[in-house]
Coordinates of C-alpha atoms in Angstrom, one line a residue:
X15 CA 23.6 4.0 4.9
X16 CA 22.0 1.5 3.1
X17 CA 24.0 2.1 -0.2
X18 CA 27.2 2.4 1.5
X19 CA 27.3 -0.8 2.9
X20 CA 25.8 0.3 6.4
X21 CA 27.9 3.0 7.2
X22 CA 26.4 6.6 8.1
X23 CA 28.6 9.6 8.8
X24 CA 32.1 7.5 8.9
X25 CA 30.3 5.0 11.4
X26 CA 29.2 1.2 10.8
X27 CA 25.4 1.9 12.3
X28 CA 24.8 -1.9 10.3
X29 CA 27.2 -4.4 10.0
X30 CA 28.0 -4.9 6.0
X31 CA 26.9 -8.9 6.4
X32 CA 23.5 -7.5 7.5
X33 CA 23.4 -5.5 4.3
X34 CA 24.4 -8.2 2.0
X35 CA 21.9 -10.5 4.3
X36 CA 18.9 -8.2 3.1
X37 CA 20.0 -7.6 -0.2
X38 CA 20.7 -11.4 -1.2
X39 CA 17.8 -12.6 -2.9
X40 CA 15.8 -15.5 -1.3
X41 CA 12.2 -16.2 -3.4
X42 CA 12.0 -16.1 -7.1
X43 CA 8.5 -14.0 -7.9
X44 CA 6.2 -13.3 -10.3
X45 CA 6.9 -11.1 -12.9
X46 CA 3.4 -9.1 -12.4
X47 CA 2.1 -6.4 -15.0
X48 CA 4.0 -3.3 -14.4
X49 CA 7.5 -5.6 -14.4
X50 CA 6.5 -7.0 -17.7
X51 CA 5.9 -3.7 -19.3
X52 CA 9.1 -2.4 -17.3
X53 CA 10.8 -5.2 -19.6
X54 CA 12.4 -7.2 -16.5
X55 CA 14.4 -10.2 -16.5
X56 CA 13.7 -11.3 -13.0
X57 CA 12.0 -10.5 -9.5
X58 CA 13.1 -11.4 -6.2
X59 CA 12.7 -11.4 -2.3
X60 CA 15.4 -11.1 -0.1
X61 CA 15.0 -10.3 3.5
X62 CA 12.4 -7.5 3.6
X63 CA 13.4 -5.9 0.3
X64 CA 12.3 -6.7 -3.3
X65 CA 14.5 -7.3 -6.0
X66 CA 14.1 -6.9 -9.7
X67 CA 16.2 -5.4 -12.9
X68 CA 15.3 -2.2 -14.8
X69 CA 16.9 -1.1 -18.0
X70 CA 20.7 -3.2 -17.5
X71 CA 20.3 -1.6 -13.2
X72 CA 19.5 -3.8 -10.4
X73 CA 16.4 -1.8 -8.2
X74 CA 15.8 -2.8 -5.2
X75 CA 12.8 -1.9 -3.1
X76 CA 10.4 -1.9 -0.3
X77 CA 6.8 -0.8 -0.2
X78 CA 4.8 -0.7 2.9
X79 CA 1.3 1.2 4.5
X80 CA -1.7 1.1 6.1
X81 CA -5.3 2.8 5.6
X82 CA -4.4 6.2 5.2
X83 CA -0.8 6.1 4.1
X84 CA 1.9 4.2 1.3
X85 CA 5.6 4.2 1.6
X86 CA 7.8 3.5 -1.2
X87 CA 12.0 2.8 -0.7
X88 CA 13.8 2.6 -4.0
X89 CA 17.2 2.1 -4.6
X90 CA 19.7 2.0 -7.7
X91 CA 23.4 0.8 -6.1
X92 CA 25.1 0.8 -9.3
X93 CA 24.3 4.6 -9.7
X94 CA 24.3 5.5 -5.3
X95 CA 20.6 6.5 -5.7
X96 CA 17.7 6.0 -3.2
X97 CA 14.3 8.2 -3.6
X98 CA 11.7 7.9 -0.4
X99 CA 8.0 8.8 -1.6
X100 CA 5.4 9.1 1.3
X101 CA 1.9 10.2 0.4
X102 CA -1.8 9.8 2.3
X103 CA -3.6 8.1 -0.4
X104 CA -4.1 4.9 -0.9
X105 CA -3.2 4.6 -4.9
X106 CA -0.5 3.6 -6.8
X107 CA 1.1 7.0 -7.1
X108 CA 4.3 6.0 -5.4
X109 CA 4.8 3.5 -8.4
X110 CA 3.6 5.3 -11.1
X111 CA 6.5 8.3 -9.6
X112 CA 8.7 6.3 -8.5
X113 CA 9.0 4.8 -12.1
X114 CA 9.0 8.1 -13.4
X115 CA 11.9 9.5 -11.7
X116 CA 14.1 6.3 -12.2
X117 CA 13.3 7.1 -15.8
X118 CA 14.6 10.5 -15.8
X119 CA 17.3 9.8 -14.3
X120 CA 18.1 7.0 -16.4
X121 CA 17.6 9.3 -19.4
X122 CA 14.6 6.9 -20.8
X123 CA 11.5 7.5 -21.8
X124 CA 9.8 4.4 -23.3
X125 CA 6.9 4.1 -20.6
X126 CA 4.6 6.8 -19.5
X127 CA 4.4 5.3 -16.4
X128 CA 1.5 7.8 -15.0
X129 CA -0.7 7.1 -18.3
X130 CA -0.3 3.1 -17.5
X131 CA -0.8 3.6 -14.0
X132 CA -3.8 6.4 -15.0
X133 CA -5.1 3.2 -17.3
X134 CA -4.7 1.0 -13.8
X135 CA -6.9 3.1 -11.8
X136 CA -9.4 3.8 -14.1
X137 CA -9.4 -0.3 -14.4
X138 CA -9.3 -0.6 -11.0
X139 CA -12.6 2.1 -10.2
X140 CA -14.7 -0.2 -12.6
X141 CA -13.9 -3.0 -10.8
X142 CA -14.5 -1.7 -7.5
X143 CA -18.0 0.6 -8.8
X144 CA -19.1 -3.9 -9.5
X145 CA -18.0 -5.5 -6.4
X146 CA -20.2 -2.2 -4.8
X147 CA -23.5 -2.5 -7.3
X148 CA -23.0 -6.8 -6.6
X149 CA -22.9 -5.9 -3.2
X150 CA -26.5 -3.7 -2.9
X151 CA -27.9 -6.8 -5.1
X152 CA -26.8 -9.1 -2.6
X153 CA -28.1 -6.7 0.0
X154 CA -30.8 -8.2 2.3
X155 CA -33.5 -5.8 3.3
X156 CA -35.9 -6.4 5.9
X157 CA -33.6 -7.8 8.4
X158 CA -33.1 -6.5 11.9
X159 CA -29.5 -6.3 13.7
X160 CA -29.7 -8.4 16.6
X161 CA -28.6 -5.9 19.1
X162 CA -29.9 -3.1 20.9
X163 CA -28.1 -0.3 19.6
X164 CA -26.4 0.5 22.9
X165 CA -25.2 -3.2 22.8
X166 CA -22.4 -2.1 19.9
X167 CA -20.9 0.4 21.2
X168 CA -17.4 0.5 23.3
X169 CA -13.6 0.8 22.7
X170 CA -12.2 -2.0 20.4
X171 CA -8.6 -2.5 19.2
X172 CA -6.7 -4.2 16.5
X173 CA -2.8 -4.8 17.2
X174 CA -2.5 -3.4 13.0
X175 CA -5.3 -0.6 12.6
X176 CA -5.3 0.7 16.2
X177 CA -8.2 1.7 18.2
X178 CA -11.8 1.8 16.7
X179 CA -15.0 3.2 19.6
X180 CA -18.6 3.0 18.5
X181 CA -20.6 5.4 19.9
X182 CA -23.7 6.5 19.9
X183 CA -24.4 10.4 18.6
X184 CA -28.0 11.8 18.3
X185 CA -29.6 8.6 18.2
X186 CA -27.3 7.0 15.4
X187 CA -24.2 4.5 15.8
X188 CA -21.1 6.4 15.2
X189 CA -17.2 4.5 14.1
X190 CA -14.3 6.7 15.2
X191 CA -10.8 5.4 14.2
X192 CA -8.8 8.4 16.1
X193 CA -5.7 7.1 14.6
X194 CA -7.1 7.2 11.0
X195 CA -9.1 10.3 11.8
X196 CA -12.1 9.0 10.5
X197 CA -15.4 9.3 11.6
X198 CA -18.7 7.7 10.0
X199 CA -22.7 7.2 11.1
X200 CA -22.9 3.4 10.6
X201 CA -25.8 2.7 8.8
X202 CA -27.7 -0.5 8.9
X203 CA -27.3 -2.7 5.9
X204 CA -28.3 -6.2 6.6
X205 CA -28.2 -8.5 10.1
X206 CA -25.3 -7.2 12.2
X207 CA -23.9 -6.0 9.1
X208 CA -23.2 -1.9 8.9
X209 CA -22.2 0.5 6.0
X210 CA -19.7 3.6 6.8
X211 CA -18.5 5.7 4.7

């Protein structure tokens, strides 16, 4: 539908205006990292879909997810291609593949885009193993929480991550996300401040 100007099955389910609308671009944007290296010219924003080009093709896409989930929309006009890639991690896979099958497609092979994006994460795990060690430096030990336990708990709810309830199990103060389907003892760290893991 959306590479056939809104039509689906013979019938105009989107008007073709409000596919040129979204397509048209509106921002100019950075040219981050992975577009440099991807050699592109430009990067746009239209109306909810990004814009950039990609070896002489004009890709336009749309990422979007939450704590548990990543969606990637990609989509060549020029060749009437669109790849969907849904996963439960939170990583840069759906790049890194989406990439990767635009490349085979296209016949090229002048990126290993899962080595760069391997190089990424690895970046990314040393940065985030500091932030954690800065943050047990800047711990404060000796502190009390200025509630009873009992005085944490209850239902609360977020109009983005859903539904959190703190709870108390076998003496310890418990986050459920049922949405998320996590569960974790929260332990105290400093003040009112909690770790879960």
């Amino acid at each position: 539908m959306l590479l056939n100007n809104g039509q689906f099955n013979a019938k105009q389910v989107l008007s073709e205006k409000v596919i040129n609308d979204m397509f048209t671009p509106r921002t100019i944007l950075w040219l981050g990292n992975s577009m440099r290296k991807a050699e592109a010219n430009f990067h746009l924003y239209g109306l909810g879909w990004f814009m950039y080009d990609y070896q002489g093709q004009k890709i336009i896409y749309h990422d979007g997810g939450m704590p548990g989930y990543i969606a990637r929309t990609m989509l060549i006009p020029k060749e009437n291609l669109g790849l969907v890639i849904l996963t439960n991690e939170m990583n840069s896979l759906p790049q890194a593949l989406s990439l990767q099958i635009i490349d085979l497609f296209l016949d090229n092979d002048n990126v290993d885009w899962a080595a760069d994006y391997l190089e990424r994460v690895n970046r990314y795990k040393e940065q985030d193993s500091a932030r954690k060690n800065e943050k047990v430096e800047n711990q404060i030990t000796g502190t009390n929480h200025s509630l009873d336990p009992v005085g944490y708990t209850g239902k609360y709810n977020d109009n983005s991550y859903g539904e959190a309830e703190i709870k108390i199990v076998d003496e310890a103060l418990v986050l459920n996300l049922p949405t998320k389907g996590f569960e974790s003892e929260m332990e105290h760290w400093h003040y009112d401040t909690f770790k879960v893991e």
